[in-house]
């Protein structure tokens, strides 16, 4: 079992997401993250997904997706050189004792403080899978009241 | 009609995405963007969505979502003070004539060059709705070969 990263162009029509999601659920495929966003064409949407599966199951996923009439094309990053990134928005409660430590961590992670309130700060962090895991681990000891993740998007290097 | 931003905590079970997507498609609700990602609890996922609707339709969306047994809670950012962010990965083909201009735009946008190839560069840009629109507009005159968007995530300021 490993994570596979896919980018799927689909028709931007009512029901497409339901059909794709239905396919995954009917076959018990495990989606770790999914993003659906606009493209520069109003009639086309892009789905980026991370699927946790063994190789055989993953090949089935692709085959089944390809059969859907709304699917225009599938980009499989598995054997390609690609960059993956995810965006995290995190809200941390702080007090006078731990504020400096939290801000130090944000700096080390090259994160950005988006907002400072009287009791909490909002942080933006962007990174690949490894950096996201490290970020969450470093911030875990603090009082994280909200963690919003976009899920992974990927882009081929060439 | 305007964009409404919602964050929905759901049970991380097979079929939940299909049920939510089915609800939207059956009622003809228009999802502009959707992200589904992990939370720190393995049994819970978070969906962040932007819905384009009039106020009445949007209230219906919330009511219908609340009725789904897999929905744990709904956060509606409409009347709150919130921050929204989206991540873009963009690949631009360049030549010796326009390379400097492209890099200048990336700097103005406080973007990040993630990779430089012989013919193309990959850029990371993070911003709110307005900044995302400006970024795409400024880069549009160039040869954008890929634009990967995560869709919007939001976090309340307090």
PDB file of N, CA, C and O in Angstrom, chain A residues 7 14-15 17-18 21-22 25 32-38 46 75 83 85-87 89-91 114-115 122 124 126 146-151 153-158, chain B residues 7 14-15 17-18 21-22 25 32-38 46 75 83 85 87 89-91 114-115 122 124 126 146-151 153-158:
ATOM      1  N   UNK A   7      -4.291  13.455 -11.148  1.00  0.00           N
ATOM      2  CA  UNK A   7      -4.982  14.688 -11.496  1.00  0.00           C
ATOM      3  C   UNK A   7      -5.941  14.351 -12.633  1.00  0.00           C
ATOM      4  O   UNK A   7      -5.534  13.802 -13.651  1.00  0.00           O
ATOM      5  N   UNK A  14     -23.216  19.214 -13.372  1.00  0.00           N
ATOM      6  CA  UNK A  14     -23.861  18.692 -12.181  1.00  0.00           C
ATOM      7  C   UNK A  14     -23.800  17.160 -12.207  1.00  0.00           C
ATOM      8  O   UNK A  14     -24.043  16.535 -13.231  1.00  0.00           O
ATOM      9  N   UNK A  15     -23.454  16.560 -11.095  1.00  0.00           N
ATOM     10  CA  UNK A  15     -23.489  15.099 -11.003  1.00  0.00           C
ATOM     11  C   UNK A  15     -22.158  14.409 -11.224  1.00  0.00           C
ATOM     12  O   UNK A  15     -22.022  13.223 -10.922  1.00  0.00           O
ATOM     13  N   UNK A  17     -19.156  14.955  -9.787  1.00  0.00           N
ATOM     14  CA  UNK A  17     -18.522  14.620  -8.514  1.00  0.00           C
ATOM     15  C   UNK A  17     -19.226  13.423  -7.873  1.00  0.00           C
ATOM     16  O   UNK A  17     -18.580  12.509  -7.358  1.00  0.00           O
ATOM     17  N   UNK A  18     -20.547  13.425  -7.949  1.00  0.00           N
ATOM     18  CA  UNK A  18     -21.314  12.322  -7.365  1.00  0.00           C
ATOM     19  C   UNK A  18     -20.959  11.000  -8.053  1.00  0.00           C
ATOM     20  O   UNK A  18     -20.841   9.965  -7.393  1.00  0.00           O
ATOM     21  N   UNK A  21     -17.364  10.035  -6.989  1.00  0.00           N
ATOM     22  CA  UNK A  21     -17.384   9.606  -5.589  1.00  0.00           C
ATOM     23  C   UNK A  21     -18.094   8.258  -5.446  1.00  0.00           C
ATOM     24  O   UNK A  21     -17.672   7.392  -4.672  1.00  0.00           O
ATOM     25  N   UNK A  22     -19.156   8.071  -6.224  1.00  0.00           N
ATOM     26  CA  UNK A  22     -19.912   6.813  -6.196  1.00  0.00           C
ATOM     27  C   UNK A  22     -19.053   5.643  -6.642  1.00  0.00           C
ATOM     28  O   UNK A  22     -19.079   4.563  -6.042  1.00  0.00           O
ATOM     29  N   UNK A  25     -16.660   4.823  -3.832  1.00  0.00           N
ATOM     30  CA  UNK A  25     -17.298   4.199  -2.678  1.00  0.00           C
ATOM     31  C   UNK A  25     -17.780   2.781  -3.013  1.00  0.00           C
ATOM     32  O   UNK A  25     -17.645   1.866  -2.206  1.00  0.00           O
ATOM     33  N   UNK A  32      -7.469   9.514   0.119  1.00  0.00           N
ATOM     34  CA  UNK A  32      -6.886  10.198   1.284  1.00  0.00           C
ATOM     35  C   UNK A  32      -7.187  11.680   1.233  1.00  0.00           C
ATOM     36  O   UNK A  32      -7.462  12.309   2.245  1.00  0.00           O
ATOM     37  N   UNK A  33      -7.078  12.264   0.038  1.00  0.00           N
ATOM     38  CA  UNK A  33      -7.483  13.662  -0.093  1.00  0.00           C
ATOM     39  C   UNK A  33      -7.996  13.922  -1.493  1.00  0.00           C
ATOM     40  O   UNK A  33      -7.658  13.210  -2.435  1.00  0.00           O
ATOM     41  N   UNK A  34      -8.833  14.914  -1.609  1.00  0.00           N
ATOM     42  CA  UNK A  34      -9.432  15.251  -2.899  1.00  0.00           C
ATOM     43  C   UNK A  34      -9.613  16.751  -2.966  1.00  0.00           C
ATOM     44  O   UNK A  34     -10.060  17.375  -2.005  1.00  0.00           O
ATOM     45  N   UNK A  35      -9.260  17.337  -4.084  1.00  0.00           N
ATOM     46  CA  UNK A  35      -9.608  18.732  -4.308  1.00  0.00           C
ATOM     47  C   UNK A  35     -10.310  18.836  -5.653  1.00  0.00           C
ATOM     48  O   UNK A  35      -9.948  18.167  -6.601  1.00  0.00           O
ATOM     49  N   UNK A  36     -11.336  19.649  -5.697  1.00  0.00           N
ATOM     50  CA  UNK A  36     -12.032  19.919  -6.946  1.00  0.00           C
ATOM     51  C   UNK A  36     -12.011  21.421  -7.157  1.00  0.00           C
ATOM     52  O   UNK A  36     -12.490  22.163  -6.300  1.00  0.00           O
ATOM     53  N   UNK A  37     -11.438  21.868  -8.257  1.00  0.00           N
ATOM     54  CA  UNK A  37     -11.336  23.312  -8.453  1.00  0.00           C
ATOM     55  C   UNK A  37     -11.550  23.661  -9.917  1.00  0.00           C
ATOM     56  O   UNK A  37     -11.517  22.804 -10.798  1.00  0.00           O
ATOM     57  N   UNK A  38     -11.762  24.949 -10.130  1.00  0.00           N
ATOM     58  CA  UNK A  38     -11.971  25.460 -11.482  1.00  0.00           C
ATOM     59  C   UNK A  38     -10.693  25.371 -12.325  1.00  0.00           C
ATOM     60  O   UNK A  38      -9.600  25.351 -11.794  1.00  0.00           O
ATOM     61  N   UNK A  46     -10.938  20.435 -12.444  1.00  0.00           N
ATOM     62  CA  UNK A  46      -9.850  19.497 -12.197  1.00  0.00           C
ATOM     63  C   UNK A  46      -9.983  18.891 -10.810  1.00  0.00           C
ATOM     64  O   UNK A  46     -10.191  19.600  -9.837  1.00  0.00           O
ATOM     65  N   UNK A  75      -4.095  12.284 -15.372  1.00  0.00           N
ATOM     66  CA  UNK A  75      -2.649  12.408 -15.278  1.00  0.00           C
ATOM     67  C   UNK A  75      -2.209  11.625 -14.044  1.00  0.00           C
ATOM     68  O   UNK A  75      -2.655  11.911 -12.933  1.00  0.00           O
ATOM     69  N   UNK A  83       6.101  17.624  -8.375  1.00  0.00           N
ATOM     70  CA  UNK A  83       6.104  18.372  -7.124  1.00  0.00           C
ATOM     71  C   UNK A  83       4.715  18.271  -6.509  1.00  0.00           C
ATOM     72  O   UNK A  83       3.721  18.443  -7.217  1.00  0.00           O
ATOM     73  N   UNK A  85       2.244  19.688  -3.282  1.00  0.00           N
ATOM     74  CA  UNK A  85       2.125  20.706  -2.246  1.00  0.00           C
ATOM     75  C   UNK A  85       0.745  20.661  -1.617  1.00  0.00           C
ATOM     76  O   UNK A  85      -0.240  20.333  -2.291  1.00  0.00           O
ATOM     77  N   UNK A  86       0.706  21.034  -0.339  1.00  0.00           N
ATOM     78  CA  UNK A  86      -0.570  21.159   0.359  1.00  0.00           C
ATOM     79  C   UNK A  86      -0.517  22.430   1.199  1.00  0.00           C
ATOM     80  O   UNK A  86       0.545  22.831   1.667  1.00  0.00           O
ATOM     81  N   UNK A  87      -1.664  23.055   1.362  1.00  0.00           N
ATOM     82  CA  UNK A  87      -1.758  24.281   2.149  1.00  0.00           C
ATOM     83  C   UNK A  87      -2.481  23.989   3.464  1.00  0.00           C
ATOM     84  O   UNK A  87      -3.515  23.327   3.472  1.00  0.00           O
ATOM     85  N   UNK A  89      -4.016  25.853   7.008  1.00  0.00           N
ATOM     86  CA  UNK A  89      -4.322  27.007   7.856  1.00  0.00           C
ATOM     87  C   UNK A  89      -4.532  26.469   9.269  1.00  0.00           C
ATOM     88  O   UNK A  89      -5.349  25.566   9.475  1.00  0.00           O
ATOM     89  N   UNK A  90      -3.770  27.008  10.205  1.00  0.00           N
ATOM     90  CA  UNK A  90      -3.807  26.473  11.565  1.00  0.00           C
ATOM     91  C   UNK A  90      -4.057  27.597  12.560  1.00  0.00           C
ATOM     92  O   UNK A  90      -3.445  28.662  12.464  1.00  0.00           O
ATOM     93  N   UNK A  91      -4.971  27.348  13.491  1.00  0.00           N
ATOM     94  CA  UNK A  91      -5.181  28.319  14.560  1.00  0.00           C
ATOM     95  C   UNK A  91      -4.631  27.742  15.870  1.00  0.00           C
ATOM     96  O   UNK A  91      -4.947  26.610  16.234  1.00  0.00           O
ATOM     97  N   UNK A 114      -0.859  34.888   9.672  1.00  0.00           N
ATOM     98  CA  UNK A 114      -1.875  35.627   8.916  1.00  0.00           C
ATOM     99  C   UNK A 114      -2.658  36.588   9.793  1.00  0.00           C
ATOM    100  O   UNK A 114      -3.156  37.602   9.331  1.00  0.00           O
ATOM    101  N   UNK A 115      -2.792  36.223  11.066  1.00  0.00           N
ATOM    102  CA  UNK A 115      -3.615  37.033  11.962  1.00  0.00           C
ATOM    103  C   UNK A 115      -3.225  36.755  13.405  1.00  0.00           C
ATOM    104  O   UNK A 115      -2.987  35.615  13.777  1.00  0.00           O
ATOM    105  N   UNK A 122      -3.388  32.776  13.651  1.00  0.00           N
ATOM    106  CA  UNK A 122      -3.660  31.950  12.480  1.00  0.00           C
ATOM    107  C   UNK A 122      -2.389  31.882  11.639  1.00  0.00           C
ATOM    108  O   UNK A 122      -1.779  32.902  11.331  1.00  0.00           O
ATOM    109  N   UNK A 124      -0.279  30.175   8.202  1.00  0.00           N
ATOM    110  CA  UNK A 124      -0.356  29.539   6.879  1.00  0.00           C
ATOM    111  C   UNK A 124       0.943  28.775   6.644  1.00  0.00           C
ATOM    112  O   UNK A 124       2.022  29.342   6.787  1.00  0.00           O
ATOM    113  N   UNK A 126       2.770  25.994   3.793  1.00  0.00           N
ATOM    114  CA  UNK A 126       2.688  25.259   2.528  1.00  0.00           C
ATOM    115  C   UNK A 126       3.877  24.311   2.441  1.00  0.00           C
ATOM    116  O   UNK A 126       4.996  24.698   2.770  1.00  0.00           O
ATOM    117  N   UNK A 146      -7.809  24.741  15.470  1.00  0.00           N
ATOM    118  CA  UNK A 146      -8.313  24.378  14.145  1.00  0.00           C
ATOM    119  C   UNK A 146      -7.163  24.072  13.202  1.00  0.00           C
ATOM    120  O   UNK A 146      -6.168  24.796  13.178  1.00  0.00           O
ATOM    121  N   UNK A 147      -7.326  23.024  12.414  1.00  0.00           N
ATOM    122  CA  UNK A 147      -6.361  22.707  11.367  1.00  0.00           C
ATOM    123  C   UNK A 147      -7.144  22.474  10.079  1.00  0.00           C
ATOM    124  O   UNK A 147      -7.920  21.533   9.972  1.00  0.00           O
ATOM    125  N   UNK A 148      -6.981  23.384   9.110  1.00  0.00           N
ATOM    126  CA  UNK A 148      -7.679  23.268   7.836  1.00  0.00           C
ATOM    127  C   UNK A 148      -6.665  22.897   6.764  1.00  0.00           C
ATOM    128  O   UNK A 148      -5.690  23.627   6.567  1.00  0.00           O
ATOM    129  N   UNK A 149      -6.885  21.794   6.079  1.00  0.00           N
ATOM    130  CA  UNK A 149      -5.953  21.346   5.043  1.00  0.00           C
ATOM    131  C   UNK A 149      -6.648  21.336   3.694  1.00  0.00           C
ATOM    132  O   UNK A 149      -7.825  21.017   3.595  1.00  0.00           O
ATOM    133  N   UNK A 150      -5.905  21.692   2.654  1.00  0.00           N
ATOM    134  CA  UNK A 150      -6.527  21.688   1.330  1.00  0.00           C
ATOM    135  C   UNK A 150      -6.520  20.320   0.679  1.00  0.00           C
ATOM    136  O   UNK A 150      -7.242  20.091  -0.289  1.00  0.00           O
ATOM    137  N   UNK A 151      -5.688  19.408   1.166  1.00  0.00           N
ATOM    138  CA  UNK A 151      -5.411  18.215   0.374  1.00  0.00           C
ATOM    139  C   UNK A 151      -4.326  18.556  -0.643  1.00  0.00           C
ATOM    140  O   UNK A 151      -4.014  19.734  -0.864  1.00  0.00           O
ATOM    141  N   UNK A 153      -2.148  18.940  -4.097  1.00  0.00           N
ATOM    142  CA  UNK A 153      -2.132  19.119  -5.543  1.00  0.00           C
ATOM    143  C   UNK A 153      -0.709  18.853  -6.038  1.00  0.00           C
ATOM    144  O   UNK A 153       0.253  19.056  -5.309  1.00  0.00           O
ATOM    145  N   UNK A 154      -0.620  18.381  -7.275  1.00  0.00           N
ATOM    146  CA  UNK A 154       0.690  18.032  -7.821  1.00  0.00           C
ATOM    147  C   UNK A 154       0.852  18.630  -9.206  1.00  0.00           C
ATOM    148  O   UNK A 154      -0.132  18.929  -9.892  1.00  0.00           O
ATOM    149  N   UNK A 155       2.102  18.804  -9.608  1.00  0.00           N
ATOM    150  CA  UNK A 155       2.387  19.317 -10.949  1.00  0.00           C
ATOM    151  C   UNK A 155       3.659  18.620 -11.435  1.00  0.00           C
ATOM    152  O   UNK A 155       4.599  18.415 -10.663  1.00  0.00           O
ATOM    153  N   UNK A 156       3.651  18.184 -12.696  1.00  0.00           N
ATOM    154  CA  UNK A 156       4.834  17.518 -13.249  1.00  0.00           C
ATOM    155  C   UNK A 156       5.941  18.524 -13.497  1.00  0.00           C
ATOM    156  O   UNK A 156       5.669  19.677 -13.812  1.00  0.00           O
ATOM    157  N   UNK A 157       7.188  18.079 -13.340  1.00  0.00           N
ATOM    158  CA  UNK A 157       8.289  19.024 -13.513  1.00  0.00           C
ATOM    159  C   UNK A 157       8.515  19.365 -14.976  1.00  0.00           C
ATOM    160  O   UNK A 157       9.032  20.421 -15.291  1.00  0.00           O
ATOM    161  N   UNK A 158       8.192  18.439 -15.877  1.00  0.00           N
ATOM    162  CA  UNK A 158       8.474  18.737 -17.297  1.00  0.00           C
ATOM    163  C   UNK A 158       7.253  18.698 -18.204  1.00  0.00           C
ATOM    164  O   UNK A 158       6.251  18.109 -17.861  1.00  0.00           O
TER     165      UNK A 158
ATOM    166  N   UNK B   7     -17.293  24.953   6.057  1.00  0.00           N
ATOM    167  CA  UNK B   7     -16.378  23.897   6.455  1.00  0.00           C
ATOM    168  C   UNK B   7     -17.203  22.838   7.169  1.00  0.00           C
ATOM    169  O   UNK B   7     -17.932  23.135   8.116  1.00  0.00           O
ATOM    170  N   UNK B  14     -16.370   5.204   4.042  1.00  0.00           N
ATOM    171  CA  UNK B  14     -16.645   5.001   2.629  1.00  0.00           C
ATOM    172  C   UNK B  14     -18.069   5.463   2.322  1.00  0.00           C
ATOM    173  O   UNK B  14     -18.998   5.175   3.071  1.00  0.00           O
ATOM    174  N   UNK B  15     -18.262   6.191   1.249  1.00  0.00           N
ATOM    175  CA  UNK B  15     -19.607   6.560   0.834  1.00  0.00           C
ATOM    176  C   UNK B  15     -20.052   7.947   1.269  1.00  0.00           C
ATOM    177  O   UNK B  15     -21.042   8.457   0.753  1.00  0.00           O
ATOM    178  N   UNK B  17     -18.522  10.935   0.901  1.00  0.00           N
ATOM    179  CA  UNK B  17     -18.350  11.898  -0.187  1.00  0.00           C
ATOM    180  C   UNK B  17     -19.440  11.706  -1.244  1.00  0.00           C
ATOM    181  O   UNK B  17     -20.020  12.670  -1.745  1.00  0.00           O
ATOM    182  N   UNK B  18     -19.725  10.433  -1.547  1.00  0.00           N
ATOM    183  CA  UNK B  18     -20.759  10.141  -2.543  1.00  0.00           C
ATOM    184  C   UNK B  18     -22.116  10.690  -2.099  1.00  0.00           C
ATOM    185  O   UNK B  18     -22.874  11.232  -2.900  1.00  0.00           O
ATOM    186  N   UNK B  21     -21.990  14.560  -2.291  1.00  0.00           N
ATOM    187  CA  UNK B  21     -22.000  14.961  -3.701  1.00  0.00           C
ATOM    188  C   UNK B  21     -23.363  14.685  -4.329  1.00  0.00           C
ATOM    189  O   UNK B  21     -23.866  15.481  -5.128  1.00  0.00           O
ATOM    190  N   UNK B  22     -23.978  13.577  -3.928  1.00  0.00           N
ATOM    191  CA  UNK B  22     -25.299  13.213  -4.448  1.00  0.00           C
ATOM    192  C   UNK B  22     -26.342  14.244  -4.048  1.00  0.00           C
ATOM    193  O   UNK B  22     -27.194  14.638  -4.854  1.00  0.00           O
ATOM    194  N   UNK B  25     -25.843  17.312  -6.164  1.00  0.00           N
ATOM    195  CA  UNK B  25     -26.235  17.125  -7.558  1.00  0.00           C
ATOM    196  C   UNK B  25     -27.750  16.987  -7.703  1.00  0.00           C
ATOM    197  O   UNK B  25     -28.352  17.538  -8.615  1.00  0.00           O
ATOM    198  N   UNK B  32     -18.465  25.518  -6.217  1.00  0.00           N
ATOM    199  CA  UNK B  32     -17.366  26.124  -6.978  1.00  0.00           C
ATOM    200  C   UNK B  32     -16.047  25.431  -6.705  1.00  0.00           C
ATOM    201  O   UNK B  32     -15.234  25.245  -7.584  1.00  0.00           O
ATOM    202  N   UNK B  33     -15.810  25.130  -5.434  1.00  0.00           N
ATOM    203  CA  UNK B  33     -14.627  24.342  -5.129  1.00  0.00           C
ATOM    204  C   UNK B  33     -14.883  23.500  -3.900  1.00  0.00           C
ATOM    205  O   UNK B  33     -15.752  23.802  -3.078  1.00  0.00           O
ATOM    206  N   UNK B  34     -14.161  22.408  -3.807  1.00  0.00           N
ATOM    207  CA  UNK B  34     -14.336  21.462  -2.704  1.00  0.00           C
ATOM    208  C   UNK B  34     -12.984  20.868  -2.358  1.00  0.00           C
ATOM    209  O   UNK B  34     -12.220  20.508  -3.248  1.00  0.00           O
ATOM    210  N   UNK B  35     -12.676  20.804  -1.089  1.00  0.00           N
ATOM    211  CA  UNK B  35     -11.498  20.050  -0.676  1.00  0.00           C
ATOM    212  C   UNK B  35     -11.921  19.080   0.414  1.00  0.00           C
ATOM    213  O   UNK B  35     -12.753  19.398   1.254  1.00  0.00           O
ATOM    214  N   UNK B  36     -11.385  17.889   0.343  1.00  0.00           N
ATOM    215  CA  UNK B  36     -11.631  16.894   1.377  1.00  0.00           C
ATOM    216  C   UNK B  36     -10.277  16.451   1.904  1.00  0.00           C
ATOM    217  O   UNK B  36      -9.431  15.997   1.126  1.00  0.00           O
ATOM    218  N   UNK B  37     -10.052  16.628   3.184  1.00  0.00           N
ATOM    219  CA  UNK B  37      -8.740  16.289   3.716  1.00  0.00           C
ATOM    220  C   UNK B  37      -8.849  15.684   5.096  1.00  0.00           C
ATOM    221  O   UNK B  37      -9.897  15.760   5.752  1.00  0.00           O
ATOM    222  N   UNK B  38      -7.765  15.090   5.524  1.00  0.00           N
ATOM    223  CA  UNK B  38      -7.706  14.450   6.833  1.00  0.00           C
ATOM    224  C   UNK B  38      -7.745  15.478   7.963  1.00  0.00           C
ATOM    225  O   UNK B  38      -7.375  16.631   7.775  1.00  0.00           O
ATOM    226  N   UNK B  46     -12.475  16.564   6.915  1.00  0.00           N
ATOM    227  CA  UNK B  46     -13.055  17.886   6.796  1.00  0.00           C
ATOM    228  C   UNK B  46     -13.260  18.242   5.329  1.00  0.00           C
ATOM    229  O   UNK B  46     -12.372  18.087   4.508  1.00  0.00           O
ATOM    230  N   UNK B  75     -19.545  24.534   9.807  1.00  0.00           N
ATOM    231  CA  UNK B  75     -19.106  25.881  10.158  1.00  0.00           C
ATOM    232  C   UNK B  75     -19.401  26.770   8.955  1.00  0.00           C
ATOM    233  O   UNK B  75     -18.906  26.514   7.854  1.00  0.00           O
ATOM    234  N   UNK B  83     -10.491  34.160   7.328  1.00  0.00           N
ATOM    235  CA  UNK B  83      -9.435  34.254   6.326  1.00  0.00           C
ATOM    236  C   UNK B  83      -9.638  33.106   5.345  1.00  0.00           C
ATOM    237  O   UNK B  83      -9.873  31.966   5.760  1.00  0.00           O
ATOM    238  N   UNK B  85      -7.887  31.121   1.950  1.00  0.00           N
ATOM    239  CA  UNK B  85      -6.666  30.965   1.177  1.00  0.00           C
ATOM    240  C   UNK B  85      -6.806  29.817   0.181  1.00  0.00           C
ATOM    241  O   UNK B  85      -7.519  28.837   0.438  1.00  0.00           O
ATOM    242  N   UNK B  87      -4.232  27.587  -2.759  1.00  0.00           N
ATOM    243  CA  UNK B  87      -2.876  27.346  -3.256  1.00  0.00           C
ATOM    244  C   UNK B  87      -2.922  27.036  -4.752  1.00  0.00           C
ATOM    245  O   UNK B  87      -3.763  26.254  -5.197  1.00  0.00           O
ATOM    246  N   UNK B  89      -0.487  25.870  -8.082  1.00  0.00           N
ATOM    247  CA  UNK B  89       0.776  25.467  -8.701  1.00  0.00           C
ATOM    248  C   UNK B  89       0.631  25.726 -10.197  1.00  0.00           C
ATOM    249  O   UNK B  89      -0.322  25.263 -10.824  1.00  0.00           O
ATOM    250  N   UNK B  90       1.554  26.497 -10.742  1.00  0.00           N
ATOM    251  CA  UNK B  90       1.432  26.908 -12.139  1.00  0.00           C
ATOM    252  C   UNK B  90       2.712  26.594 -12.891  1.00  0.00           C
ATOM    253  O   UNK B  90       3.812  26.857 -12.396  1.00  0.00           O
ATOM    254  N   UNK B  91       2.566  26.001 -14.062  1.00  0.00           N
ATOM    255  CA  UNK B  91       3.731  25.782 -14.909  1.00  0.00           C
ATOM    256  C   UNK B  91       3.665  26.750 -16.098  1.00  0.00           C
ATOM    257  O   UNK B  91       2.652  26.827 -16.791  1.00  0.00           O
ATOM    258  N   UNK B 114       9.389  26.989  -7.689  1.00  0.00           N
ATOM    259  CA  UNK B 114       9.664  25.677  -7.099  1.00  0.00           C
ATOM    260  C   UNK B 114      10.646  24.874  -7.926  1.00  0.00           C
ATOM    261  O   UNK B 114      11.368  24.033  -7.407  1.00  0.00           O
ATOM    262  N   UNK B 115      10.649  25.122  -9.235  1.00  0.00           N
ATOM    263  CA  UNK B 115      11.497  24.332 -10.124  1.00  0.00           C
ATOM    264  C   UNK B 115      11.718  25.090 -11.431  1.00  0.00           C
ATOM    265  O   UNK B 115      10.807  25.699 -11.960  1.00  0.00           O
ATOM    266  N   UNK B 122       8.025  26.076 -12.575  1.00  0.00           N
ATOM    267  CA  UNK B 122       6.854  25.793 -11.739  1.00  0.00           C
ATOM    268  C   UNK B 122       6.819  26.807 -10.603  1.00  0.00           C
ATOM    269  O   UNK B 122       7.817  27.034  -9.926  1.00  0.00           O
ATOM    270  N   UNK B 124       4.674  28.485  -7.180  1.00  0.00           N
ATOM    271  CA  UNK B 124       3.685  28.294  -6.115  1.00  0.00           C
ATOM    272  C   UNK B 124       3.165  29.663  -5.692  1.00  0.00           C
ATOM    273  O   UNK B 124       3.951  30.562  -5.402  1.00  0.00           O
ATOM    274  N   UNK B 126       0.115  31.500  -3.121  1.00  0.00           N
ATOM    275  CA  UNK B 126      -0.942  31.332  -2.125  1.00  0.00           C
ATOM    276  C   UNK B 126      -1.621  32.676  -1.916  1.00  0.00           C
ATOM    277  O   UNK B 126      -0.941  33.701  -1.822  1.00  0.00           O
ATOM    278  N   UNK B 146       0.103  24.490 -17.295  1.00  0.00           N
ATOM    279  CA  UNK B 146      -0.722  23.815 -16.284  1.00  0.00           C
ATOM    280  C   UNK B 146      -1.036  24.779 -15.139  1.00  0.00           C
ATOM    281  O   UNK B 146      -0.159  25.519 -14.689  1.00  0.00           O
ATOM    282  N   UNK B 147      -2.273  24.727 -14.691  1.00  0.00           N
ATOM    283  CA  UNK B 147      -2.678  25.489 -13.507  1.00  0.00           C
ATOM    284  C   UNK B 147      -3.412  24.524 -12.577  1.00  0.00           C
ATOM    285  O   UNK B 147      -4.480  24.024 -12.900  1.00  0.00           O
ATOM    286  N   UNK B 148      -2.793  24.228 -11.431  1.00  0.00           N
ATOM    287  CA  UNK B 148      -3.402  23.313 -10.462  1.00  0.00           C
ATOM    288  C   UNK B 148      -3.845  24.129  -9.255  1.00  0.00           C
ATOM    289  O   UNK B 148      -3.016  24.802  -8.630  1.00  0.00           O
ATOM    290  N   UNK B 149      -5.126  24.061  -8.928  1.00  0.00           N
ATOM    291  CA  UNK B 149      -5.654  24.829  -7.801  1.00  0.00           C
ATOM    292  C   UNK B 149      -6.190  23.884  -6.726  1.00  0.00           C
ATOM    293  O   UNK B 149      -6.764  22.850  -7.043  1.00  0.00           O
ATOM    294  N   UNK B 150      -6.004  24.279  -5.467  1.00  0.00           N
ATOM    295  CA  UNK B 150      -6.518  23.396  -4.404  1.00  0.00           C
ATOM    296  C   UNK B 150      -7.986  23.627  -4.098  1.00  0.00           C
ATOM    297  O   UNK B 150      -8.617  22.794  -3.455  1.00  0.00           O
ATOM    298  N   UNK B 151      -8.523  24.772  -4.519  1.00  0.00           N
ATOM    299  CA  UNK B 151      -9.804  25.171  -3.966  1.00  0.00           C
ATOM    300  C   UNK B 151      -9.551  25.869  -2.639  1.00  0.00           C
ATOM    301  O   UNK B 151      -8.453  25.800  -2.090  1.00  0.00           O
ATOM    302  N   UNK B 153      -9.714  27.044   1.284  1.00  0.00           N
ATOM    303  CA  UNK B 153      -9.953  26.693   2.691  1.00  0.00           C
ATOM    304  C   UNK B 153     -10.069  27.972   3.492  1.00  0.00           C
ATOM    305  O   UNK B 153      -9.483  28.988   3.131  1.00  0.00           O
ATOM    306  N   UNK B 154     -10.826  27.904   4.561  1.00  0.00           N
ATOM    307  CA  UNK B 154     -11.050  29.106   5.369  1.00  0.00           C
ATOM    308  C   UNK B 154     -10.860  28.795   6.840  1.00  0.00           C
ATOM    309  O   UNK B 154     -10.960  27.639   7.267  1.00  0.00           O
ATOM    310  N   UNK B 155     -10.550  29.828   7.596  1.00  0.00           N
ATOM    311  CA  UNK B 155     -10.399  29.676   9.041  1.00  0.00           C
ATOM    312  C   UNK B 155     -10.927  30.942   9.706  1.00  0.00           C
ATOM    313  O   UNK B 155     -10.703  32.053   9.201  1.00  0.00           O
ATOM    314  N   UNK B 156     -11.686  30.771  10.776  1.00  0.00           N
ATOM    315  CA  UNK B 156     -12.234  31.920  11.486  1.00  0.00           C
ATOM    316  C   UNK B 156     -11.140  32.639  12.259  1.00  0.00           C
ATOM    317  O   UNK B 156     -10.208  32.012  12.736  1.00  0.00           O
ATOM    318  N   UNK B 157     -11.254  33.955  12.360  1.00  0.00           N
ATOM    319  CA  UNK B 157     -10.196  34.697  13.045  1.00  0.00           C
ATOM    320  C   UNK B 157     -10.262  34.490  14.548  1.00  0.00           C
ATOM    321  O   UNK B 157      -9.268  34.616  15.234  1.00  0.00           O
ATOM    322  N   UNK B 158     -11.451  34.240  15.098  1.00  0.00           N
ATOM    323  CA  UNK B 158     -11.516  34.118  16.558  1.00  0.00           C
ATOM    324  C   UNK B 158     -12.076  32.808  17.051  1.00  0.00           C
ATOM    325  O   UNK B 158     -12.767  32.119  16.353  1.00  0.00           O
TER     326      UNK B 158
END
